[in-house]
CSV table of C-alpha atoms in Angstrom, one decimal:
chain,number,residue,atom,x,y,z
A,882,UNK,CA,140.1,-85.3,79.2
A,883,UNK,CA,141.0,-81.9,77.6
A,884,UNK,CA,138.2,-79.5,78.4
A,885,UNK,CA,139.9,-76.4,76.9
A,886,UNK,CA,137.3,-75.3,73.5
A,887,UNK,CA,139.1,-75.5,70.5
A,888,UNK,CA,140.6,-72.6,69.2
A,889,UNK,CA,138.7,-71.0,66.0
A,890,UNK,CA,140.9,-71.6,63.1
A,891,UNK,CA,142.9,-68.4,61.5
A,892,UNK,CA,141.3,-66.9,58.0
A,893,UNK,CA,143.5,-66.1,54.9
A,894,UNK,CA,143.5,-62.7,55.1
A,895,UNK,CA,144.5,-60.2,52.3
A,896,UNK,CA,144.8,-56.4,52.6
A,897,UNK,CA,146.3,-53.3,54.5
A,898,UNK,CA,144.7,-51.6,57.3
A,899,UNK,CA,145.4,-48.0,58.0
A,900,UNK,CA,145.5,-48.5,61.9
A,901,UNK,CA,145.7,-44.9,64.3
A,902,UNK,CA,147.6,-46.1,67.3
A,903,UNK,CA,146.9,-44.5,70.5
A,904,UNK,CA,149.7,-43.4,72.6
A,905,UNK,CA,150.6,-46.2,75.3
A,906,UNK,CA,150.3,-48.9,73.4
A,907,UNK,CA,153.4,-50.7,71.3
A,908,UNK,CA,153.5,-51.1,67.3
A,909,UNK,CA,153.3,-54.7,68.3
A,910,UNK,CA,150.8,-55.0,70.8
A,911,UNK,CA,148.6,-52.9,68.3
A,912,UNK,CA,149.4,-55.4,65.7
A,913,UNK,CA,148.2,-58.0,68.0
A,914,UNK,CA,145.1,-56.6,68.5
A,915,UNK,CA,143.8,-55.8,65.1
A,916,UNK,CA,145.2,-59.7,63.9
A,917,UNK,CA,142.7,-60.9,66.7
A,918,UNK,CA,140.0,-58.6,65.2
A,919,UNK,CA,140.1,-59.3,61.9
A,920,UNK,CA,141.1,-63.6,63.0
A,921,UNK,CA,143.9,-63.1,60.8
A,922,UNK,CA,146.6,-65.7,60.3
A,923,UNK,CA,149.5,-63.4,58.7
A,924,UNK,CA,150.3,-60.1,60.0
A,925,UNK,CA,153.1,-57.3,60.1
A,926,UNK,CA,153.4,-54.1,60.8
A,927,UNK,CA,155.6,-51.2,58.3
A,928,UNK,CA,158.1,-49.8,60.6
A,929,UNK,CA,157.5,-49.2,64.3
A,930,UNK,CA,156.0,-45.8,66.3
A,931,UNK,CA,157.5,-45.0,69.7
A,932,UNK,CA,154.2,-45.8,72.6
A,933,UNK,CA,154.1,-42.1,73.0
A,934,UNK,CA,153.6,-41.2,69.7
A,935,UNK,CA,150.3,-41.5,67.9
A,936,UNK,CA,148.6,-41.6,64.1
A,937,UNK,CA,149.4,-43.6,60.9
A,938,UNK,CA,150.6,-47.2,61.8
A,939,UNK,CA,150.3,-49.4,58.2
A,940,UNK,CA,149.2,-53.1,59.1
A,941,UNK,CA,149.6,-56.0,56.4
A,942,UNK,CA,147.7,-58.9,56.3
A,943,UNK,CA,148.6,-61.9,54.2
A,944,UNK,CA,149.8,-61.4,51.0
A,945,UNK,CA,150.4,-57.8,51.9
A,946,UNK,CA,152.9,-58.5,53.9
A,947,UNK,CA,155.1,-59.3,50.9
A,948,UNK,CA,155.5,-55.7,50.4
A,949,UNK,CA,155.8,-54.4,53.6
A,950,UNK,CA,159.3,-53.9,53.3
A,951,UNK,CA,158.7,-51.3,50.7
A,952,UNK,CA,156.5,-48.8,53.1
A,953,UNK,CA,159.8,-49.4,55.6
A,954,UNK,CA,161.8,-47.6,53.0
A,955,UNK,CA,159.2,-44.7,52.2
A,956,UNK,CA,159.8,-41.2,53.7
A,957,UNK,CA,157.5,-40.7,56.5
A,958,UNK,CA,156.0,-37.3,57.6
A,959,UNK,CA,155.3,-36.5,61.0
A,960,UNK,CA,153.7,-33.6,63.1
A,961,UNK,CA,156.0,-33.2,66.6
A,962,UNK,CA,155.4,-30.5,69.7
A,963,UNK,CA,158.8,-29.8,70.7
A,964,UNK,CA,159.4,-28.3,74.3
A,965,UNK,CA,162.0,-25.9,74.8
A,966,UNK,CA,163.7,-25.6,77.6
A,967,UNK,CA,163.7,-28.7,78.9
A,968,UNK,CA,165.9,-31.9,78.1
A,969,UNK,CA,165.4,-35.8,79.6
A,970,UNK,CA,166.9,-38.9,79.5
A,971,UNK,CA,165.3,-40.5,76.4
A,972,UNK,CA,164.6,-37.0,74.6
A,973,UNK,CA,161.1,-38.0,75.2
A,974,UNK,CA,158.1,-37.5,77.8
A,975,UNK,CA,158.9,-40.9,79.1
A,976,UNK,CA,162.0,-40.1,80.4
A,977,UNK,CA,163.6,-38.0,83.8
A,978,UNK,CA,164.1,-34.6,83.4
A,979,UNK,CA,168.2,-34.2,83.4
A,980,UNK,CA,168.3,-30.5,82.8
A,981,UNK,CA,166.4,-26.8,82.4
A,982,UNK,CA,166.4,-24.0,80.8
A,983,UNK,CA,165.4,-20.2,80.2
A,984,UNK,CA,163.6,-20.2,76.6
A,985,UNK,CA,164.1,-16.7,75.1
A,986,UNK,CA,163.9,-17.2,71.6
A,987,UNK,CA,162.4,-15.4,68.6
A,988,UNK,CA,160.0,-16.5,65.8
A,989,UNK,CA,163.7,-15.6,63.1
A,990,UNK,CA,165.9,-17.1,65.5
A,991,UNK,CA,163.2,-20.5,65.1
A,992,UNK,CA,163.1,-19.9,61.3
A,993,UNK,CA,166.6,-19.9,61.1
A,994,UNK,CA,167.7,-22.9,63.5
A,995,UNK,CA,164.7,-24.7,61.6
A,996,UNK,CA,166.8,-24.0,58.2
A,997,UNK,CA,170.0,-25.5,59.2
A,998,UNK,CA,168.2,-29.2,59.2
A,999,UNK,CA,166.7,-29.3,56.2
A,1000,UNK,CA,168.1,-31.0,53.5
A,1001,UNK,CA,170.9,-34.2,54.4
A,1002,UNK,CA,171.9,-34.1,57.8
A,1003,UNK,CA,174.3,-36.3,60.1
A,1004,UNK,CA,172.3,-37.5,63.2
A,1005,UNK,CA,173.3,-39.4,66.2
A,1006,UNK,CA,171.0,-42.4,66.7
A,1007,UNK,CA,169.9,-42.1,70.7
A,1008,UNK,CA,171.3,-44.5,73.3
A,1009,UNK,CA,167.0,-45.1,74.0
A,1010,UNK,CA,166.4,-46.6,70.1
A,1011,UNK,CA,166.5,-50.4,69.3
A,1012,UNK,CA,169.5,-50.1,67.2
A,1013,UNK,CA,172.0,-53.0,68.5
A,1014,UNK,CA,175.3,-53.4,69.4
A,1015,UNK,CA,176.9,-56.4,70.4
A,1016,UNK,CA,173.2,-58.2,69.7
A,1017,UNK,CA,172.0,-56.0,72.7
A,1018,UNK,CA,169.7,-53.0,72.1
A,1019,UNK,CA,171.2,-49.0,73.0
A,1020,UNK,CA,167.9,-49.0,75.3
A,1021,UNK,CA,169.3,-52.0,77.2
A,1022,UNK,CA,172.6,-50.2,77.9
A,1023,UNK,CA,170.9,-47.2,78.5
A,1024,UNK,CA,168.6,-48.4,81.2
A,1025,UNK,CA,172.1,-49.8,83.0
A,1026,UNK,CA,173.3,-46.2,82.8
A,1027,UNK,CA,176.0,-47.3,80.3
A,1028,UNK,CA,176.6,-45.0,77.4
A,1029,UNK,CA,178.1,-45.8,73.8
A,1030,UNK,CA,179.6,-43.7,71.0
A,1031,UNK,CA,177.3,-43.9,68.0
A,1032,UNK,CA,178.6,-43.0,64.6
A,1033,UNK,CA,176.3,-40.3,63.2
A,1034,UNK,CA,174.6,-41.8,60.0
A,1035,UNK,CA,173.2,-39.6,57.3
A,1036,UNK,CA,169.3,-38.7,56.8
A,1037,UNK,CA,167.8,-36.6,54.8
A,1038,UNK,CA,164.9,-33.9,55.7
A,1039,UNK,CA,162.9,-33.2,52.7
A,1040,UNK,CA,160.5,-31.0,54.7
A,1041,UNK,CA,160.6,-29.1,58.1
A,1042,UNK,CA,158.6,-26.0,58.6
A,1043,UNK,CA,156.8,-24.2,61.6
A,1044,UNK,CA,153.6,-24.9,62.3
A,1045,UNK,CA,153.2,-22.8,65.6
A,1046,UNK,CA,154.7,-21.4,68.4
A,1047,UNK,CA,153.4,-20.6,72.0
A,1048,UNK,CA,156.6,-20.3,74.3
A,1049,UNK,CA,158.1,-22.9,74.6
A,1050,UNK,CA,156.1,-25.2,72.9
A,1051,UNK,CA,157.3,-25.4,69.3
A,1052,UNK,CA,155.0,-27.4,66.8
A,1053,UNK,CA,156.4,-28.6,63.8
A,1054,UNK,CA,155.9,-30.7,60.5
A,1055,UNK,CA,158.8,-33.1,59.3
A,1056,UNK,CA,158.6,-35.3,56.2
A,1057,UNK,CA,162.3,-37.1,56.3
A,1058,UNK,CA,163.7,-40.3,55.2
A,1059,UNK,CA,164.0,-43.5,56.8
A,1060,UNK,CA,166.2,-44.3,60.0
A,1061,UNK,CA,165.3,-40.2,61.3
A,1062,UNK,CA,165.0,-39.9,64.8
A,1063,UNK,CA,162.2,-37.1,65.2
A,1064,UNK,CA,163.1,-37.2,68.9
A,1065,UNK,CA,166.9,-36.4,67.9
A,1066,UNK,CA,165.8,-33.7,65.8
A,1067,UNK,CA,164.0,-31.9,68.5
A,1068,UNK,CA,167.0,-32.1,71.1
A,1069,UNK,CA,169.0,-30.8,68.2
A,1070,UNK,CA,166.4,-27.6,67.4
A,1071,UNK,CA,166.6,-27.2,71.0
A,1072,UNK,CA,170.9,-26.9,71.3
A,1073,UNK,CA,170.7,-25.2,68.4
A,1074,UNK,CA,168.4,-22.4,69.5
A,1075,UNK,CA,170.6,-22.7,73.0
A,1076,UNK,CA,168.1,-24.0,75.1
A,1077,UNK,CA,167.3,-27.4,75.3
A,1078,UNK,CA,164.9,-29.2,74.0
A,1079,UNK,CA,162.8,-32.3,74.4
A,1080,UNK,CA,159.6,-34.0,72.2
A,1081,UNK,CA,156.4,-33.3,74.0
A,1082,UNK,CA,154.4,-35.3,70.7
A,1083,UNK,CA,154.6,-37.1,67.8
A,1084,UNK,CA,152.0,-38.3,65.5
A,1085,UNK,CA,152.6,-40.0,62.1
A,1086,UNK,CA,150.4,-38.4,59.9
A,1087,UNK,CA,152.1,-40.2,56.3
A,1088,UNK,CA,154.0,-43.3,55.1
A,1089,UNK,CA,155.1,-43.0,51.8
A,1090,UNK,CA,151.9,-42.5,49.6
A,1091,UNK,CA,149.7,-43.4,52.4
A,1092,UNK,CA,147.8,-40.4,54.4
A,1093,UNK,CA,146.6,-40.1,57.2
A,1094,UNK,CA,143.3,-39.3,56.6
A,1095,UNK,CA,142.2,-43.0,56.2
A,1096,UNK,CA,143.3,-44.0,59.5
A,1097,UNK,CA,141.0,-45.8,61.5
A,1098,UNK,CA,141.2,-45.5,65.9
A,1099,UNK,CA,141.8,-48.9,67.4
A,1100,UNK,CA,138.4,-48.1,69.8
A,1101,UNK,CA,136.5,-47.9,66.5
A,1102,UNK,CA,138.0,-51.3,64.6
A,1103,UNK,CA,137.0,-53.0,68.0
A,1104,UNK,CA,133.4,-51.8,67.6
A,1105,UNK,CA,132.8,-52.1,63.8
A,1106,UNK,CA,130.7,-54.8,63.0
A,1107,UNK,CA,132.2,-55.3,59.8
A,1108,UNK,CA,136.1,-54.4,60.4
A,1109,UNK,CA,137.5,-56.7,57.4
A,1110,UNK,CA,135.2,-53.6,55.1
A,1111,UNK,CA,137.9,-51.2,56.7
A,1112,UNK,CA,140.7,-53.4,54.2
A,1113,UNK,CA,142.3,-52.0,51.6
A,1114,UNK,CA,143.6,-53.7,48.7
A,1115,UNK,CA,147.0,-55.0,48.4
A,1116,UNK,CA,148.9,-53.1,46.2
A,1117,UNK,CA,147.7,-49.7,48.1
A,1118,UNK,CA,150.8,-50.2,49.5
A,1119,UNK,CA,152.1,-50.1,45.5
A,1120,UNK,CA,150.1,-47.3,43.8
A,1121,UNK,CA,153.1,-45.2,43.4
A,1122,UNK,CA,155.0,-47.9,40.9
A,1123,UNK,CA,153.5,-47.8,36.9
A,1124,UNK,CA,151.4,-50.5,36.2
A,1125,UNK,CA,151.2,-53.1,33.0
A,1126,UNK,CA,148.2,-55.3,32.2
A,1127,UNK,CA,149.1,-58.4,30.8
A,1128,UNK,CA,147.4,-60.9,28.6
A,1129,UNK,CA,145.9,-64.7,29.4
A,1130,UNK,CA,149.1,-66.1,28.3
A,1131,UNK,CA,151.6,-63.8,29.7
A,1132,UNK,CA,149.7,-63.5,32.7
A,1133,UNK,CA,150.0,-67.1,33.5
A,1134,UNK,CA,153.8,-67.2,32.5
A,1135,UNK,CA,154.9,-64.8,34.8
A,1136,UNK,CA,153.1,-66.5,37.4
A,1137,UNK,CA,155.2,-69.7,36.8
A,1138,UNK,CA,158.3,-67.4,37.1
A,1139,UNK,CA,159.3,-66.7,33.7
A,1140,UNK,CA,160.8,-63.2,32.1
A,1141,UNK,CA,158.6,-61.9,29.5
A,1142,UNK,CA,159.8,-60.1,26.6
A,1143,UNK,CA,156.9,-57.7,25.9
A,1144,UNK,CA,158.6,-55.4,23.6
A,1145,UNK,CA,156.8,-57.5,20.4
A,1146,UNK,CA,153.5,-58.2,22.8
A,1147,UNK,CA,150.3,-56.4,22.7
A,1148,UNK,CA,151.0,-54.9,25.7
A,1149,UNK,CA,151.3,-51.5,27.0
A,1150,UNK,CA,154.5,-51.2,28.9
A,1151,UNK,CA,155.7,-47.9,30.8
A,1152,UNK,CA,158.4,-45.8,29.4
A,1153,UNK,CA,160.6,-45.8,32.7
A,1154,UNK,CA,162.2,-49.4,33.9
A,1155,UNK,CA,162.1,-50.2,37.3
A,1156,UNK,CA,159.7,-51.9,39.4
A,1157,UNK,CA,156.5,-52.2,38.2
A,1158,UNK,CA,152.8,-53.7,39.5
A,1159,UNK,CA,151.3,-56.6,37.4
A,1160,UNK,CA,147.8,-57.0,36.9
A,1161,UNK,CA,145.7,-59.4,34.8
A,1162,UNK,CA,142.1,-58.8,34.3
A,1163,UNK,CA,142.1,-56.1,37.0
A,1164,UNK,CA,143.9,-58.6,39.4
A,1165,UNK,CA,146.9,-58.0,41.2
A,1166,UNK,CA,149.5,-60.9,40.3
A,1167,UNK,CA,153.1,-58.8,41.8
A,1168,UNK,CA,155.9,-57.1,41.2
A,1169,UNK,CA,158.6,-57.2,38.7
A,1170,UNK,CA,161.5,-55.1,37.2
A,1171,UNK,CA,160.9,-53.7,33.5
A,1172,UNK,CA,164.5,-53.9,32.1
A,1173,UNK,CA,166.0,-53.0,29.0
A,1174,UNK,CA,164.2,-53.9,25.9
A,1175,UNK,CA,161.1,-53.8,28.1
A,1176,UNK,CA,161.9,-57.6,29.7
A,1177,UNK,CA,159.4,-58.5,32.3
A,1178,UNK,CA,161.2,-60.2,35.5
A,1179,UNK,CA,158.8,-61.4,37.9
A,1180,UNK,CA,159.7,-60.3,41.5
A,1181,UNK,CA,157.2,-61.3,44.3
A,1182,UNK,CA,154.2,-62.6,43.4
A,1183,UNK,CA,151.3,-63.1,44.6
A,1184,UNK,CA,150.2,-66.1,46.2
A,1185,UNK,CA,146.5,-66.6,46.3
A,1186,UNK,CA,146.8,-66.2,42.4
A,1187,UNK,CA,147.2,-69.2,40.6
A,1188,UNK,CA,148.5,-69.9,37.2
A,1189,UNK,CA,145.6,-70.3,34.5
């Protein structure tokens, strides 16, 4: 006889939580812990944070997991303590200290090393990153002592400036493109300013349109007595796309998959094609790409919607 209680069954849940992971702790195992939480029974995280960094981590739950992939594309923004004078193993705290130092540098020599990474940039991707070759990660090679070429790959840095200095710990705030190693660009601040350099922090204060001042601590979801009220809506995750409200009838065709030609509709539709959110009464139905002569193509849709 089985005497193991049966397990409580997983809810449909919809929405995004804005999660502020501690340092220690993986983007995965924090995923794990707020899907227990919230007894969720779809969940994915936006992109992963190192376990020593901190700060915005975007979870998706159910439906809103359909447009994760979207926040993995969004620039990120990031506020990073950079120590000079020192370099390790994984450009990191987390790694062995390989060589130091002095740190004689001035606040224009900063400004200046600062100004040579803004804009596109060709960066190295570490040998400690999950990038793979071979279907084995760099970190794996790494931690055998074997080191690969890389190929530089092209980022862009929309935003770096100084946000303090007290020798020889350099604080800065990056907003960059996807694929940027913010531990790369330290240890390259550092050789630039001669010196060497390492990342001392790193918190993720932005992803995309999200900000970090809706972030909720993992210690405080674990206490709330009402954590699926921390939610927010789907298409947070879409608030930057224009949005078009569509009719009964048009609603309910473009939730059986059909284009809609809304040029002769009563509908409002947004000057600019692209991708667009669709609503119906308020409610989100999905995506879709406005196209010439203002054709609706449905792209993902939502689910938990059904036709009328």
């Amino acid at each position: 006889m089985n005497s193991r209680p049966n397990k409580k069954p997983r809810d449909l849940v919809d929405g995004v939580l804005l999660l502020d992971k501690p340092v220690g702790l993986s983007s995965n195992d924090a995923l794990v812990k707020a899907k227990r939480v919230l007894n969720a029974k779809k969940a994915g995280h936006t992109g992963t944070l190192d376990p020593f960094a901190t700060g915005l981590l975007p979870l998706c739950f159910g439906e809103a997991t359909k447009f994760s992939q979207d926040l993995l594309e969004a620039d990120k923004t990031y506020e990073a303590t950079v120590h000079l004078g020192i370099m390790t193993t994984t450009g990191d705290t987390e790694g062995e200290v390989v060589e130091r130092l002095p740190v004689d540098v001035t606040l224009e020599q900063i400004e200046a090393a600062l100004a040579r990474f803004r804009g596109p940039i060709l960066q190295v991707p570490p040998m400690y990153s999950a990038l793979k070759r071979d279907g084995k990660a760099l970190y794996e090679y790494a931690r055998e002592g074997i080191t690969l070429e890389r190929e530089a790959r092209p980022v862009t840095i929309h935003g770096l400036a100084l946000a303090g200095y007290e020798a020889p710990y350099l604080k800065i705030l990056v907003t960059c493109s996807k694929g940027t190693y913010v531990r790369v660009l330290g240890e390259d601040i550092g050789a630039a300013l001669g010196c060497g350099a390492h990342l001392n922090a790193l918190r993720r204060v932005e992803v995309g349109n999200l900000a970090g001042q809706d972030m909720i601590s993992l210690d405080d979801l674990l206490a709330h007595p009402d954590p699926l009220s921390l939610l927010k809506p789907v298409d947070a995750l879409l608030s930057t796309f224009p949005a078009i409200e569509l009719t009964p009838d048009l609603a309910r065709r473009f939730l059986q998959g059909q284009r809609l030609a809304l040029g002769k509709e009563s509908v409002s539709v947004p000057a600019e094609q692209g991708r667009v959110r669709v609503y119906h009464d308020g409610r989100l139905l999905g995506t879709g790409q406005l196209g010439d002569y203002a054709i609706l193509a449905p792209e993902r849709l939502v689910s938990t919607v059904q036709p009328a």
